[in-house]
Amino acid sequence: MYRTEPAPLPEPLPFPVADSHTHLDLVDVFGSEEERPAPAPDAPEVLARLAEAEAAGVARVVQVGTDVPSSKWSAAAAADPRVLAAAALHPNEAPRLADLDAALAEIDALAALPRVAALGETGLDYFRTDESGRAAQQRSFRAHIEIAKRRGKALVIHDRDAHEDVLSVLDEEGAPDRVVLHCFSGDAAFAKECARRGFFMSFAGNVTFKNAPHLRDAASAAPAELVLVETDAPFMAPIPVRGYRNHPALTNYTARFLAEYLERDLEAWCERLWRNTEAAFGTW
């Protein structure tokens, strides 16, 4: 259960950064686990989260879909100049669909929109999907790779307990020009394999957790030009606001943590993160 009050906001960053992966359709109700429809993309609570982010120095966000409805929501949210969209079927969604091909066709149509900057989040998840669903996950993942290449869009990957197979599928299919491993979950060795392929690695709030030294090792191993930061809101708020409902402004804490841990000048580090996000997704 999240804390019921909103997290304290940090001091603004000296140079703006972007939240490279968020779910604004889920961040409207602090402290609630209740299932409810997403607010409209221009609802007051959504605009408030974007305004808080700007005030904290998180000037842009990538709003990410996980199924057809949330991908359509993301595309609509990208009418706001602070937002770019990503559209995809989450790997755990693929095995549940009665007509995977029809859903992929809708994602393909969304990918044609200019403000949909990426296909994501797609990939493989072997934590929540057992052997019986993995064939559908792989088929969906391969289809998203094809769409990303044909549409000239970035590919945003969800990888949970599937590092080797994610790389194998990308190697077999031929990766798009721009690939982002979202909420990077591997160790330093995996980071080096991703770097060798030129993949971006996006670090979320869990890189700050005491029980995640492997993520800090990965951040140390990742070339500076391939590092991004994200919230994956509303999940995994970083230290010192762990336990609160996450939202884009809190990317600030993760950016600060990495600058300190990697012994980087904060302003130069934030500028580096901004350039990296634009290299991955294009300009807003």
PDB file of C-alpha atoms in Angstrom:
ATOM      1  CA  MET A   1       0.000   0.000   0.000  1.00  0.00           C
ATOM      2  CA  TYR A   2       1.324   3.421  -0.922  1.00  0.00           C
ATOM      3  CA  ARG A   3       1.462   6.250   1.580  1.00  0.00           C
ATOM      4  CA  THR A   4      -1.670   8.339   1.303  1.00  0.00           C
ATOM      5  CA  GLU A   5      -0.013  11.747   1.041  1.00  0.00           C
ATOM      6  CA  PRO A   6       1.996  12.900  -1.999  1.00  0.00           C
ATOM      7  CA  ALA A   7       5.766  12.579  -1.827  1.00  0.00           C
ATOM      8  CA  PRO A   8       7.785  15.689  -0.924  1.00  0.00           C
ATOM      9  CA  LEU A   9       9.093  17.337  -4.057  1.00  0.00           C
ATOM     10  CA  PRO A  10      12.829  17.844  -4.570  1.00  0.00           C
ATOM     11  CA  GLU A  11      14.710  21.018  -5.323  1.00  0.00           C
ATOM     12  CA  PRO A  12      14.779  21.747  -9.077  1.00  0.00           C
ATOM     13  CA  LEU A  13      17.632  20.271 -11.067  1.00  0.00           C
ATOM     14  CA  PRO A  14      20.212  22.693 -12.485  1.00  0.00           C
ATOM     15  CA  PHE A  15      19.519  21.418 -16.014  1.00  0.00           C
ATOM     16  CA  PRO A  16      16.289  19.697 -17.109  1.00  0.00           C
ATOM     17  CA  VAL A  17      16.031  15.952 -17.614  1.00  0.00           C
ATOM     18  CA  ALA A  18      13.310  13.706 -19.028  1.00  0.00           C
ATOM     19  CA  ASP A  19      11.423  10.840 -17.442  1.00  0.00           C
ATOM     20  CA  SER A  20      12.023   8.265 -20.164  1.00  0.00           C
ATOM     21  CA  HIS A  21       9.299   5.859 -19.030  1.00  0.00           C
ATOM     22  CA  THR A  22       6.128   6.684 -17.119  1.00  0.00           C
ATOM     23  CA  HIS A  23       2.468   5.710 -16.924  1.00  0.00           C
ATOM     24  CA  LEU A  24       0.570   8.945 -16.358  1.00  0.00           C
ATOM     25  CA  ASP A  25      -2.713   7.112 -16.805  1.00  0.00           C
ATOM     26  CA  LEU A  26      -2.012   5.372 -13.475  1.00  0.00           C
ATOM     27  CA  VAL A  27      -0.690   8.189 -11.271  1.00  0.00           C
ATOM     28  CA  ASP A  28      -3.864  10.099 -10.472  1.00  0.00           C
ATOM     29  CA  VAL A  29      -4.838   8.678  -7.069  1.00  0.00           C
ATOM     30  CA  PHE A  30      -2.268   8.827  -4.258  1.00  0.00           C
ATOM     31  CA  GLY A  31      -2.343   5.919  -1.865  1.00  0.00           C
ATOM     32  CA  SER A  32      -5.114   3.977  -3.603  1.00  0.00           C
ATOM     33  CA  GLU A  33      -4.931   0.441  -4.954  1.00  0.00           C
ATOM     34  CA  GLU A  34      -8.470   0.701  -6.293  1.00  0.00           C
ATOM     35  CA  GLU A  35      -9.015  -0.229  -9.924  1.00  0.00           C
ATOM     36  CA  ARG A  36     -10.640   2.661 -11.771  1.00  0.00           C
ATOM     37  CA  PRO A  37     -10.743   4.039 -15.304  1.00  0.00           C
ATOM     38  CA  ALA A  38      -7.822   6.171 -16.384  1.00  0.00           C
ATOM     39  CA  PRO A  39      -8.449   9.915 -16.278  1.00  0.00           C
ATOM     40  CA  ALA A  40      -8.592  11.810 -19.551  1.00  0.00           C
ATOM     41  CA  PRO A  41      -5.114  12.660 -20.862  1.00  0.00           C
ATOM     42  CA  ASP A  42      -5.786  16.351 -20.186  1.00  0.00           C
ATOM     43  CA  ALA A  43      -7.517  15.829 -16.828  1.00  0.00           C
ATOM     44  CA  PRO A  44      -6.464  18.179 -14.001  1.00  0.00           C
ATOM     45  CA  GLU A  45      -4.662  15.428 -12.089  1.00  0.00           C
ATOM     46  CA  VAL A  46      -2.565  14.525 -15.157  1.00  0.00           C
ATOM     47  CA  LEU A  47      -1.707  18.148 -15.876  1.00  0.00           C
ATOM     48  CA  ALA A  48      -0.787  18.600 -12.218  1.00  0.00           C
ATOM     49  CA  ARG A  49       1.733  15.753 -12.416  1.00  0.00           C
ATOM     50  CA  LEU A  50       3.300  17.339 -15.509  1.00  0.00           C
ATOM     51  CA  ALA A  51       3.446  20.756 -13.839  1.00  0.00           C
ATOM     52  CA  GLU A  52       5.090  19.268 -10.732  1.00  0.00           C
ATOM     53  CA  ALA A  53       7.616  17.539 -12.944  1.00  0.00           C
ATOM     54  CA  GLU A  54       8.491  20.777 -14.741  1.00  0.00           C
ATOM     55  CA  ALA A  55       8.932  22.556 -11.413  1.00  0.00           C
ATOM     56  CA  ALA A  56      11.358  19.830 -10.308  1.00  0.00           C
ATOM     57  CA  GLY A  57      13.380  20.089 -13.531  1.00  0.00           C
ATOM     58  CA  VAL A  58      11.836  17.058 -15.233  1.00  0.00           C
ATOM     59  CA  ALA A  59      10.727  18.909 -18.315  1.00  0.00           C
ATOM     60  CA  ARG A  60       9.613  16.062 -20.577  1.00  0.00           C
ATOM     61  CA  VAL A  61       8.158  12.565 -20.245  1.00  0.00           C
ATOM     62  CA  VAL A  62       7.714   9.491 -22.399  1.00  0.00           C
ATOM     63  CA  GLN A  63       4.222   8.125 -21.700  1.00  0.00           C
ATOM     64  CA  VAL A  64       4.180   4.367 -22.287  1.00  0.00           C
ATOM     65  CA  GLY A  65       1.364   2.019 -23.276  1.00  0.00           C
ATOM     66  CA  THR A  66       1.004  -1.593 -22.195  1.00  0.00           C
ATOM     67  CA  ASP A  67      -2.061  -2.641 -24.212  1.00  0.00           C
ATOM     68  CA  VAL A  68      -4.237  -1.172 -26.956  1.00  0.00           C
ATOM     69  CA  PRO A  69      -6.345   1.110 -24.698  1.00  0.00           C
ATOM     70  CA  SER A  70      -3.358   2.523 -22.781  1.00  0.00           C
ATOM     71  CA  SER A  71      -1.428   2.942 -26.027  1.00  0.00           C
ATOM     72  CA  LYS A  72      -4.298   4.985 -27.460  1.00  0.00           C
ATOM     73  CA  TRP A  73      -4.358   6.988 -24.225  1.00  0.00           C
ATOM     74  CA  SER A  74      -0.608   7.596 -24.570  1.00  0.00           C
ATOM     75  CA  ALA A  75      -0.955   8.766 -28.160  1.00  0.00           C
ATOM     76  CA  ALA A  76      -3.683  11.212 -27.099  1.00  0.00           C
ATOM     77  CA  ALA A  77      -1.564  12.455 -24.168  1.00  0.00           C
ATOM     78  CA  ALA A  78       1.214  13.333 -26.617  1.00  0.00           C
ATOM     79  CA  ALA A  79      -0.863  16.268 -27.820  1.00  0.00           C
ATOM     80  CA  ASP A  80       0.776  17.979 -24.828  1.00  0.00           C
ATOM     81  CA  PRO A  81       4.181  19.308 -25.969  1.00  0.00           C
ATOM     82  CA  ARG A  82       5.816  17.935 -22.823  1.00  0.00           C
ATOM     83  CA  VAL A  83       4.869  14.364 -23.738  1.00  0.00           C
ATOM     84  CA  LEU A  84       5.986  11.794 -26.279  1.00  0.00           C
ATOM     85  CA  ALA A  85       4.184   8.460 -26.535  1.00  0.00           C
ATOM     86  CA  ALA A  86       5.161   4.825 -26.813  1.00  0.00           C
ATOM     87  CA  ALA A  87       2.650   2.189 -27.924  1.00  0.00           C
ATOM     88  CA  ALA A  88       2.868  -1.570 -27.476  1.00  0.00           C
ATOM     89  CA  LEU A  89       1.531  -4.759 -25.957  1.00  0.00           C
ATOM     90  CA  HIS A  90       3.265  -5.590 -22.694  1.00  0.00           C
ATOM     91  CA  PRO A  91       4.756  -9.095 -22.831  1.00  0.00           C
ATOM     92  CA  ASN A  92       2.352 -10.275 -20.130  1.00  0.00           C
ATOM     93  CA  GLU A  93      -0.541  -8.983 -22.219  1.00  0.00           C
ATOM     94  CA  ALA A  94       0.273 -11.033 -25.322  1.00  0.00           C
ATOM     95  CA  PRO A  95      -0.722 -14.482 -23.976  1.00  0.00           C
ATOM     96  CA  ARG A  96      -4.060 -13.128 -22.722  1.00  0.00           C
ATOM     97  CA  LEU A  97      -5.279 -11.840 -26.069  1.00  0.00           C
ATOM     98  CA  ALA A  98      -7.835 -13.786 -28.077  1.00  0.00           C
ATOM     99  CA  ASP A  99      -6.640 -12.105 -31.288  1.00  0.00           C
ATOM    100  CA  LEU A 100      -2.994 -11.082 -30.995  1.00  0.00           C
ATOM    101  CA  ASP A 101      -2.748 -10.187 -34.692  1.00  0.00           C
ATOM    102  CA  ALA A 102      -5.642  -7.731 -34.471  1.00  0.00           C
ATOM    103  CA  ALA A 103      -4.081  -6.034 -31.445  1.00  0.00           C
ATOM    104  CA  LEU A 104      -0.713  -5.808 -33.193  1.00  0.00           C
ATOM    105  CA  ALA A 105      -2.416  -4.185 -36.183  1.00  0.00           C
ATOM    106  CA  GLU A 106      -3.816  -1.486 -33.892  1.00  0.00           C
ATOM    107  CA  ILE A 107      -0.371  -0.909 -32.389  1.00  0.00           C
ATOM    108  CA  ASP A 108       1.093  -0.655 -35.899  1.00  0.00           C
ATOM    109  CA  ALA A 109      -1.464   2.021 -36.787  1.00  0.00           C
ATOM    110  CA  LEU A 110      -0.589   4.013 -33.661  1.00  0.00           C
ATOM    111  CA  ALA A 111       3.113   3.713 -34.472  1.00  0.00           C
ATOM    112  CA  ALA A 112       2.488   5.673 -37.667  1.00  0.00           C
ATOM    113  CA  LEU A 113       1.571   8.781 -35.646  1.00  0.00           C
ATOM    114  CA  PRO A 114       4.370  11.357 -35.454  1.00  0.00           C
ATOM    115  CA  ARG A 115       4.108  11.868 -31.678  1.00  0.00           C
ATOM    116  CA  VAL A 116       4.354   8.129 -31.022  1.00  0.00           C
ATOM    117  CA  ALA A 117       8.125   7.986 -30.725  1.00  0.00           C
ATOM    118  CA  ALA A 118       8.567   4.353 -29.767  1.00  0.00           C
ATOM    119  CA  LEU A 119       7.209   0.831 -29.733  1.00  0.00           C
ATOM    120  CA  GLY A 120       7.031  -0.023 -26.063  1.00  0.00           C
ATOM    121  CA  GLU A 121       6.848  -1.542 -23.729  1.00  0.00           C
ATOM    122  CA  THR A 122       7.396  -4.892 -25.375  1.00  0.00           C
ATOM    123  CA  GLY A 123       9.851  -7.686 -24.620  1.00  0.00           C
ATOM    124  CA  LEU A 124       9.865 -10.797 -22.461  1.00  0.00           C
ATOM    125  CA  ASP A 125       8.772 -11.450 -18.891  1.00  0.00           C
ATOM    126  CA  TYR A 126       9.559 -14.889 -17.483  1.00  0.00           C
ATOM    127  CA  PHE A 127       8.617 -13.891 -13.934  1.00  0.00           C
ATOM    128  CA  ARG A 128       4.853 -13.598 -14.405  1.00  0.00           C
ATOM    129  CA  THR A 129       4.364 -15.741 -17.525  1.00  0.00           C
ATOM    130  CA  ASP A 130       5.119 -19.452 -17.474  1.00  0.00           C
ATOM    131  CA  GLU A 131       6.227 -21.714 -20.319  1.00  0.00           C
ATOM    132  CA  SER A 132       2.725 -21.918 -21.788  1.00  0.00           C
ATOM    133  CA  GLY A 133       2.649 -18.187 -22.536  1.00  0.00           C
ATOM    134  CA  ARG A 134       6.188 -17.656 -23.732  1.00  0.00           C
ATOM    135  CA  ALA A 135       5.558 -18.499 -27.386  1.00  0.00           C
ATOM    136  CA  ALA A 136       2.969 -15.705 -27.572  1.00  0.00           C
ATOM    137  CA  GLN A 137       5.385 -13.329 -25.842  1.00  0.00           C
ATOM    138  CA  GLN A 138       8.117 -14.090 -28.334  1.00  0.00           C
ATOM    139  CA  ARG A 139       5.777 -13.728 -31.320  1.00  0.00           C
ATOM    140  CA  SER A 140       4.573 -10.381 -30.025  1.00  0.00           C
ATOM    141  CA  PHE A 141       8.132  -9.218 -29.305  1.00  0.00           C
ATOM    142  CA  ARG A 142       9.316 -10.136 -32.791  1.00  0.00           C
ATOM    143  CA  ALA A 143       6.344  -8.334 -34.327  1.00  0.00           C
ATOM    144  CA  HIS A 144       7.112  -5.175 -32.354  1.00  0.00           C
ATOM    145  CA  ILE A 145      10.725  -5.306 -33.541  1.00  0.00           C
ATOM    146  CA  GLU A 146       9.527  -5.464 -37.139  1.00  0.00           C
ATOM    147  CA  ILE A 147       7.114  -2.557 -36.651  1.00  0.00           C
ATOM    148  CA  ALA A 148       9.784  -0.422 -34.966  1.00  0.00           C
ATOM    149  CA  LYS A 149      12.181  -0.951 -37.843  1.00  0.00           C
ATOM    150  CA  ARG A 150       9.548  -0.360 -40.527  1.00  0.00           C
ATOM    151  CA  ARG A 151       8.212   2.757 -38.838  1.00  0.00           C
ATOM    152  CA  GLY A 152      11.641   4.101 -37.868  1.00  0.00           C
ATOM    153  CA  LYS A 153      10.788   4.231 -34.155  1.00  0.00           C
ATOM    154  CA  ALA A 154      12.699   3.377 -30.990  1.00  0.00           C
ATOM    155  CA  LEU A 155      12.033   0.052 -29.265  1.00  0.00           C
ATOM    156  CA  VAL A 156      11.383   0.088 -25.491  1.00  0.00           C
ATOM    157  CA  ILE A 157      11.981  -3.292 -23.867  1.00  0.00           C
ATOM    158  CA  HIS A 158      10.531  -4.791 -20.715  1.00  0.00           C
ATOM    159  CA  ASP A 159      12.954  -7.533 -19.642  1.00  0.00           C
ATOM    160  CA  ARG A 160      12.247  -9.521 -16.495  1.00  0.00           C
ATOM    161  CA  ASP A 161      14.220 -12.694 -15.838  1.00  0.00           C
ATOM    162  CA  ALA A 162      14.804 -13.040 -19.586  1.00  0.00           C
ATOM    163  CA  HIS A 163      18.122 -11.325 -20.322  1.00  0.00           C
ATOM    164  CA  GLU A 164      19.622 -13.982 -22.573  1.00  0.00           C
ATOM    165  CA  ASP A 165      16.469 -14.525 -24.610  1.00  0.00           C
ATOM    166  CA  VAL A 166      15.908 -10.786 -25.069  1.00  0.00           C
ATOM    167  CA  LEU A 167      19.366 -10.418 -26.582  1.00  0.00           C
ATOM    168  CA  SER A 168      18.961 -13.588 -28.638  1.00  0.00           C
ATOM    169  CA  VAL A 169      15.694 -12.398 -30.187  1.00  0.00           C
ATOM    170  CA  LEU A 170      17.156  -8.969 -30.952  1.00  0.00           C
ATOM    171  CA  ASP A 171      20.231 -10.544 -32.518  1.00  0.00           C
ATOM    172  CA  GLU A 172      18.128 -12.947 -34.597  1.00  0.00           C
ATOM    173  CA  GLU A 173      15.658 -10.321 -35.824  1.00  0.00           C
ATOM    174  CA  GLY A 174      18.142  -7.486 -36.144  1.00  0.00           C
ATOM    175  CA  ALA A 175      17.624  -4.712 -33.613  1.00  0.00           C
ATOM    176  CA  PRO A 176      16.187  -1.319 -34.576  1.00  0.00           C
ATOM    177  CA  ASP A 177      18.586   1.596 -34.634  1.00  0.00           C
ATOM    178  CA  ARG A 178      17.428   2.724 -31.181  1.00  0.00           C
ATOM    179  CA  VAL A 179      16.744   0.261 -28.370  1.00  0.00           C
ATOM    180  CA  VAL A 180      15.996   1.142 -24.740  1.00  0.00           C
ATOM    181  CA  LEU A 181      16.172  -1.427 -21.939  1.00  0.00           C
ATOM    182  CA  HIS A 182      13.618   0.133 -19.597  1.00  0.00           C
ATOM    183  CA  CYS A 183      13.918  -0.256 -15.815  1.00  0.00           C
ATOM    184  CA  PHE A 184      17.271  -1.899 -16.408  1.00  0.00           C
ATOM    185  CA  SER A 185      17.443  -5.036 -14.279  1.00  0.00           C
ATOM    186  CA  GLY A 186      20.692  -6.710 -15.280  1.00  0.00           C
ATOM    187  CA  ASP A 187      24.146  -6.738 -13.755  1.00  0.00           C
ATOM    188  CA  ALA A 188      27.388  -5.207 -14.987  1.00  0.00           C
ATOM    189  CA  ALA A 189      28.073  -8.072 -17.401  1.00  0.00           C
ATOM    190  CA  PHE A 190      24.647  -7.644 -18.995  1.00  0.00           C
ATOM    191  CA  ALA A 191      25.172  -3.877 -19.172  1.00  0.00           C
ATOM    192  CA  LYS A 192      28.384  -4.461 -21.102  1.00  0.00           C
ATOM    193  CA  GLU A 193      26.551  -6.748 -23.556  1.00  0.00           C
ATOM    194  CA  CYS A 194      23.901  -4.076 -24.077  1.00  0.00           C
ATOM    195  CA  ALA A 195      26.541  -1.382 -24.494  1.00  0.00           C
ATOM    196  CA  ARG A 196      28.352  -3.495 -27.089  1.00  0.00           C
ATOM    197  CA  ARG A 197      25.142  -3.430 -29.124  1.00  0.00           C
ATOM    198  CA  GLY A 198      24.610   0.312 -28.563  1.00  0.00           C
ATOM    199  CA  PHE A 199      21.450  -0.128 -26.494  1.00  0.00           C
ATOM    200  CA  PHE A 200      20.304   2.568 -24.088  1.00  0.00           C
ATOM    201  CA  MET A 201      19.873   1.536 -20.447  1.00  0.00           C
ATOM    202  CA  SER A 202      17.224   3.361 -18.441  1.00  0.00           C
ATOM    203  CA  PHE A 203      17.557   3.278 -14.654  1.00  0.00           C
ATOM    204  CA  ALA A 204      14.529   3.613 -12.384  1.00  0.00           C
ATOM    205  CA  GLY A 205      14.146   4.339  -8.685  1.00  0.00           C
ATOM    206  CA  ASN A 206      15.194   0.823  -7.699  1.00  0.00           C
ATOM    207  CA  VAL A 207      18.811   1.709  -8.518  1.00  0.00           C
ATOM    208  CA  THR A 208      18.728   3.664  -5.236  1.00  0.00           C
ATOM    209  CA  PHE A 209      17.516   0.725  -3.121  1.00  0.00           C
ATOM    210  CA  LYS A 210      19.929  -0.793  -0.604  1.00  0.00           C
ATOM    211  CA  ASN A 211      19.233  -4.312  -1.894  1.00  0.00           C
ATOM    212  CA  ALA A 212      20.201  -3.480  -5.502  1.00  0.00           C
ATOM    213  CA  PRO A 213      24.015  -3.269  -5.651  1.00  0.00           C
ATOM    214  CA  HIS A 214      23.964  -5.115  -8.983  1.00  0.00           C
ATOM    215  CA  LEU A 215      22.033  -2.203 -10.522  1.00  0.00           C
ATOM    216  CA  ARG A 216      24.610   0.277  -9.283  1.00  0.00           C
ATOM    217  CA  ASP A 217      27.339  -1.936 -10.715  1.00  0.00           C
ATOM    218  CA  ALA A 218      25.452  -1.916 -14.012  1.00  0.00           C
ATOM    219  CA  ALA A 219      25.177   1.877 -13.943  1.00  0.00           C
ATOM    220  CA  SER A 220      28.928   2.085 -13.375  1.00  0.00           C
ATOM    221  CA  ALA A 221      29.554  -0.238 -16.315  1.00  0.00           C
ATOM    222  CA  ALA A 222      27.195   1.547 -18.707  1.00  0.00           C
ATOM    223  CA  PRO A 223      28.761   4.206 -20.955  1.00  0.00           C
ATOM    224  CA  ALA A 224      27.529   7.652 -19.947  1.00  0.00           C
ATOM    225  CA  GLU A 225      26.126   8.282 -23.415  1.00  0.00           C
ATOM    226  CA  LEU A 226      23.793   5.266 -23.108  1.00  0.00           C
ATOM    227  CA  VAL A 227      22.227   6.031 -19.699  1.00  0.00           C
ATOM    228  CA  LEU A 228      18.663   7.270 -19.235  1.00  0.00           C
ATOM    229  CA  VAL A 229      16.538   7.794 -16.120  1.00  0.00           C
ATOM    230  CA  GLU A 230      12.881   7.022 -15.533  1.00  0.00           C
ATOM    231  CA  THR A 231      10.206   6.532 -12.914  1.00  0.00           C
ATOM    232  CA  ASP A 232       8.119   3.654 -14.293  1.00  0.00           C
ATOM    233  CA  ALA A 233       5.499   5.534 -12.280  1.00  0.00           C
ATOM    234  CA  PRO A 234       3.522   4.812 -10.250  1.00  0.00           C
ATOM    235  CA  PHE A 235       5.922   2.075  -9.160  1.00  0.00           C
ATOM    236  CA  MET A 236       9.300   2.042  -7.359  1.00  0.00           C
ATOM    237  CA  ALA A 237       9.674   5.554  -6.025  1.00  0.00           C
ATOM    238  CA  PRO A 238      13.369   6.160  -5.276  1.00  0.00           C
ATOM    239  CA  ILE A 239      15.066   6.757  -1.967  1.00  0.00           C
ATOM    240  CA  PRO A 240      14.327   9.081  -0.102  1.00  0.00           C
ATOM    241  CA  VAL A 241      10.628   8.818  -1.096  1.00  0.00           C
ATOM    242  CA  ARG A 242      10.308   5.035  -1.251  1.00  0.00           C
ATOM    243  CA  GLY A 243       6.816   3.982  -0.201  1.00  0.00           C
ATOM    244  CA  TYR A 244       5.110   6.929  -1.866  1.00  0.00           C
ATOM    245  CA  ARG A 245       3.255   6.689  -5.152  1.00  0.00           C
ATOM    246  CA  ASN A 246       5.769   7.510  -7.867  1.00  0.00           C
ATOM    247  CA  HIS A 247       5.286  10.224 -10.501  1.00  0.00           C
ATOM    248  CA  PRO A 248       7.535  12.005 -13.023  1.00  0.00           C
ATOM    249  CA  ALA A 249       8.844  14.767 -10.731  1.00  0.00           C
ATOM    250  CA  LEU A 250      10.569  12.102  -8.668  1.00  0.00           C
ATOM    251  CA  THR A 251      12.904  11.288 -11.570  1.00  0.00           C
ATOM    252  CA  ASN A 252      14.852  14.170 -10.043  1.00  0.00           C
ATOM    253  CA  TYR A 253      15.925  11.981  -7.104  1.00  0.00           C
ATOM    254  CA  THR A 254      17.206   9.184  -9.349  1.00  0.00           C
ATOM    255  CA  ALA A 255      19.171  11.615 -11.507  1.00  0.00           C
ATOM    256  CA  ARG A 256      20.749  13.130  -8.385  1.00  0.00           C
ATOM    257  CA  PHE A 257      21.545   9.730  -6.920  1.00  0.00           C
ATOM    258  CA  LEU A 258      23.333   8.552 -10.062  1.00  0.00           C
ATOM    259  CA  ALA A 259      25.313  11.797 -10.339  1.00  0.00           C
ATOM    260  CA  GLU A 260      26.548  11.362  -6.784  1.00  0.00           C
ATOM    261  CA  TYR A 261      27.194   7.632  -7.077  1.00  0.00           C
ATOM    262  CA  LEU A 262      29.050   7.983 -10.380  1.00  0.00           C
ATOM    263  CA  GLU A 263      30.888  11.091  -9.128  1.00  0.00           C
ATOM    264  CA  ARG A 264      29.566  13.351 -11.864  1.00  0.00           C
ATOM    265  CA  ASP A 265      28.935  17.077 -11.784  1.00  0.00           C
ATOM    266  CA  LEU A 266      25.166  17.299 -11.412  1.00  0.00           C
ATOM    267  CA  GLU A 267      24.525  19.951 -14.049  1.00  0.00           C
ATOM    268  CA  ALA A 268      26.751  18.255 -16.636  1.00  0.00           C
ATOM    269  CA  TRP A 269      25.184  14.895 -15.787  1.00  0.00           C
ATOM    270  CA  CYS A 270      21.662  16.228 -16.281  1.00  0.00           C
ATOM    271  CA  GLU A 271      22.653  17.754 -19.608  1.00  0.00           C
ATOM    272  CA  ARG A 272      24.107  14.381 -20.624  1.00  0.00           C
ATOM    273  CA  LEU A 273      20.847  12.632 -19.664  1.00  0.00           C
ATOM    274  CA  TRP A 274      18.830  15.132 -21.696  1.00  0.00           C
ATOM    275  CA  ARG A 275      20.963  14.596 -24.795  1.00  0.00           C
ATOM    276  CA  ASN A 276      20.738  10.835 -24.357  1.00  0.00           C
ATOM    277  CA  THR A 277      16.948  10.927 -24.149  1.00  0.00           C
ATOM    278  CA  GLU A 278      16.734  12.968 -27.312  1.00  0.00           C
ATOM    279  CA  ALA A 279      19.118  10.549 -29.030  1.00  0.00           C
ATOM    280  CA  ALA A 280      16.848   7.675 -28.027  1.00  0.00           C
ATOM    281  CA  PHE A 281      13.425   9.195 -28.720  1.00  0.00           C
ATOM    282  CA  GLY A 282      13.933  12.314 -30.805  1.00  0.00           C
ATOM    283  CA  THR A 283      13.179  15.889 -29.855  1.00  0.00           C
ATOM    284  CA  TRP A 284       9.965  17.047 -28.275  1.00  0.00           C
TER     285      TRP A 284
END
